[in-house]
């Protein structure tokens, strides 16, 4: 019997087969997963902002791409995942609000997605699939038995990447 592990906003957790890990309400936020297909260990971080160094109050490491992705990597490896086998998938990074003029607020989703890709390149972990951008929220589930990443959005068909 598998259980569903819920990850909140600015939060992260890990899971092992046969469990499923999920987060809801990814707008401009990114849900990034690591998965080891041999040990069937995975993890998910739901981060809100691209860079902790831009903020004074940055004590919640799961809130930021740079610190959240590092911490997720530490936890999945500590749980038994093999770092060299890990693959990453991302979803979210939507442009939820139309902002007039030149503003960084409107493209926070795009900056979040770019931050994920830059961090993965730095860590030398392959990004194998993504569902980012556009203008709608997403709920995601990583199925640790198969490594499939389910993306659900209101009014859209289920996407599995």
Tab-separated table of C-alpha atoms in Angstrom:
chain	number	residue	atom	x	y	z
A	1	UNK	CA	0.000	0.000	0.000
A	2	UNK	CA	1.575	3.267	-1.067
A	3	UNK	CA	1.242	6.456	0.894
A	4	UNK	CA	1.120	10.012	-0.421
A	5	UNK	CA	3.654	12.428	1.035
A	6	UNK	CA	2.578	16.050	0.792
A	7	UNK	CA	5.077	18.852	0.297
A	8	UNK	CA	3.928	22.393	1.092
A	9	UNK	CA	5.033	25.670	-0.399
A	10	UNK	CA	8.688	26.449	0.459
A	11	UNK	CA	9.070	22.852	1.615
A	12	UNK	CA	10.798	19.639	0.546
A	13	UNK	CA	10.728	15.931	1.308
A	14	UNK	CA	11.846	12.570	-0.025
A	15	UNK	CA	10.044	9.334	-0.853
A	16	UNK	CA	10.775	5.710	-1.644
A	17	UNK	CA	8.842	3.236	-3.757
A	18	UNK	CA	5.916	2.515	-3.624
A	19	UNK	CA	5.102	5.964	-2.222
A	20	UNK	CA	4.047	9.078	-4.129
A	21	UNK	CA	5.198	12.602	-3.292
A	22	UNK	CA	3.061	15.574	-4.295
A	23	UNK	CA	2.732	19.329	-4.097
A	24	UNK	CA	-0.201	21.537	-5.070
A	25	UNK	CA	-0.467	25.105	-6.245
A	26	UNK	CA	2.653	25.537	-8.368
A	27	UNK	CA	2.129	28.914	-10.009
A	28	UNK	CA	5.359	30.829	-10.486
A	29	UNK	CA	6.925	28.381	-8.010
A	30	UNK	CA	8.890	25.382	-9.260
A	31	UNK	CA	8.454	21.771	-8.244
A	32	UNK	CA	11.783	20.049	-8.849
A	33	UNK	CA	12.256	16.312	-8.415
A	34	UNK	CA	15.313	14.116	-8.147
A	35	UNK	CA	14.870	10.418	-8.863
A	36	UNK	CA	17.179	7.404	-8.797
A	37	UNK	CA	15.611	4.732	-11.063
A	38	UNK	CA	17.545	1.863	-9.452
A	39	UNK	CA	16.930	2.512	-5.738
A	40	UNK	CA	13.522	4.088	-6.590
A	41	UNK	CA	14.253	6.938	-4.182
A	42	UNK	CA	13.026	10.387	-5.110
A	43	UNK	CA	12.503	13.803	-3.666
A	44	UNK	CA	10.619	17.009	-4.343
A	45	UNK	CA	11.298	20.638	-3.479
A	46	UNK	CA	8.617	23.333	-3.947
A	47	UNK	CA	10.566	26.583	-4.062
A	48	UNK	CA	9.267	30.113	-4.506
A	49	UNK	CA	12.270	32.273	-5.413
A	50	UNK	CA	15.406	31.814	-7.520
A	51	UNK	CA	18.124	33.096	-5.204
A	52	UNK	CA	18.529	33.215	-1.413
A	53	UNK	CA	21.361	35.727	-1.701
A	54	UNK	CA	18.900	38.436	-2.796
A	55	UNK	CA	16.972	38.209	0.485
A	56	UNK	CA	17.712	39.213	4.045
A	57	UNK	CA	15.234	36.762	5.558
A	58	UNK	CA	16.473	33.553	3.933
A	59	UNK	CA	16.369	31.119	6.840
A	60	UNK	CA	13.901	28.783	5.072
A	61	UNK	CA	16.252	27.013	2.672
A	62	UNK	CA	13.404	25.255	0.816
A	63	UNK	CA	12.031	28.659	-0.263
A	64	UNK	CA	14.890	29.266	-2.732
A	65	UNK	CA	16.233	27.406	-5.779
A	66	UNK	CA	19.897	27.566	-4.797
A	67	UNK	CA	19.588	26.331	-1.212
A	68	UNK	CA	16.496	24.134	-1.673
A	69	UNK	CA	17.954	22.089	-4.528
A	70	UNK	CA	21.202	21.561	-2.584
A	71	UNK	CA	19.286	20.381	0.488
A	72	UNK	CA	17.051	18.048	-1.563
A	73	UNK	CA	20.176	16.506	-3.105
A	74	UNK	CA	21.668	15.950	0.359
A	75	UNK	CA	18.506	14.258	1.609
A	76	UNK	CA	17.961	11.875	-1.326
A	77	UNK	CA	21.611	10.775	-1.258
A	78	UNK	CA	21.450	10.288	2.519
A	79	UNK	CA	18.323	8.131	1.989
A	80	UNK	CA	20.277	5.853	-0.348
A	81	UNK	CA	19.957	7.347	-3.844
A	82	UNK	CA	23.079	7.161	-6.000
A	83	UNK	CA	24.052	10.709	-7.025
A	84	UNK	CA	25.464	9.580	-10.379
A	85	UNK	CA	22.121	7.979	-11.365
A	86	UNK	CA	19.899	10.903	-10.373
A	87	UNK	CA	17.711	12.561	-12.961
A	88	UNK	CA	15.722	15.758	-12.472
A	89	UNK	CA	12.321	16.917	-13.685
A	90	UNK	CA	10.720	20.329	-13.158
A	91	UNK	CA	7.249	21.823	-13.419
A	92	UNK	CA	5.706	25.204	-12.661
A	93	UNK	CA	7.320	28.532	-13.385
A	94	UNK	CA	4.117	30.002	-14.780
A	95	UNK	CA	3.550	33.667	-15.460
A	96	UNK	CA	0.531	34.073	-13.214
A	97	UNK	CA	0.065	37.848	-13.439
A	98	UNK	CA	0.280	40.287	-16.315
A	99	UNK	CA	2.494	43.117	-15.149
A	100	UNK	CA	2.699	46.268	-17.240
A	101	UNK	CA	6.068	47.797	-18.003
A	102	UNK	CA	9.440	46.230	-17.369
A	103	UNK	CA	9.211	44.411	-14.062
A	104	UNK	CA	10.947	41.401	-12.582
A	105	UNK	CA	7.809	40.543	-10.609
A	106	UNK	CA	5.941	39.368	-13.692
A	107	UNK	CA	8.621	36.944	-14.832
A	108	UNK	CA	9.512	35.366	-11.472
A	109	UNK	CA	8.295	32.015	-12.853
A	110	UNK	CA	10.712	32.183	-15.767
A	111	UNK	CA	13.537	33.215	-13.425
A	112	UNK	CA	12.666	30.279	-11.140
A	113	UNK	CA	12.860	27.839	-14.081
A	114	UNK	CA	16.189	29.308	-15.248
A	115	UNK	CA	17.545	29.048	-11.688
A	116	UNK	CA	16.683	25.317	-11.630
A	117	UNK	CA	18.505	24.713	-14.911
A	118	UNK	CA	21.575	26.686	-13.814
A	119	UNK	CA	21.748	24.806	-10.488
A	120	UNK	CA	21.360	21.409	-12.198
A	121	UNK	CA	24.183	22.273	-14.630
A	122	UNK	CA	26.369	23.262	-11.678
A	123	UNK	CA	25.554	19.963	-9.902
A	124	UNK	CA	25.942	17.990	-13.170
A	125	UNK	CA	22.512	16.377	-12.798
A	126	UNK	CA	20.547	15.746	-15.997
A	127	UNK	CA	17.222	17.530	-16.503
A	128	UNK	CA	15.242	14.881	-18.381
A	129	UNK	CA	11.801	16.545	-18.591
A	130	UNK	CA	10.027	19.788	-17.827
A	131	UNK	CA	6.597	21.369	-17.984
A	132	UNK	CA	7.138	25.054	-17.282
A	133	UNK	CA	5.889	28.478	-18.258
A	134	UNK	CA	2.509	29.454	-19.683
A	135	UNK	CA	-0.075	31.012	-17.373
A	136	UNK	CA	-1.716	28.320	-15.245
A	137	UNK	CA	-1.071	26.591	-11.954
A	138	UNK	CA	-0.094	22.955	-11.620
A	139	UNK	CA	-0.281	20.127	-9.114
A	140	UNK	CA	2.444	17.503	-9.463
A	141	UNK	CA	3.085	13.963	-8.226
A	142	UNK	CA	6.282	11.933	-8.436
A	143	UNK	CA	5.510	8.211	-8.461
A	144	UNK	CA	8.570	6.623	-6.867
A	145	UNK	CA	7.756	3.161	-8.204
A	146	UNK	CA	8.067	4.288	-11.848
A	147	UNK	CA	9.717	7.722	-11.755
A	148	UNK	CA	6.749	9.155	-13.642
A	149	UNK	CA	5.985	12.812	-12.932
A	150	UNK	CA	2.246	13.536	-13.160
A	151	UNK	CA	1.226	17.118	-13.933
A	152	UNK	CA	-2.376	18.113	-13.310
A	153	UNK	CA	-3.893	21.468	-14.208
A	154	UNK	CA	-7.509	22.614	-14.170
A	155	UNK	CA	-9.054	22.269	-17.618
A	156	UNK	CA	-5.999	20.470	-19.054
A	157	UNK	CA	-5.453	16.772	-19.725
A	158	UNK	CA	-3.197	14.865	-17.340
A	159	UNK	CA	0.411	15.073	-18.489
A	160	UNK	CA	2.989	12.445	-17.513
A	161	UNK	CA	6.621	13.304	-18.092
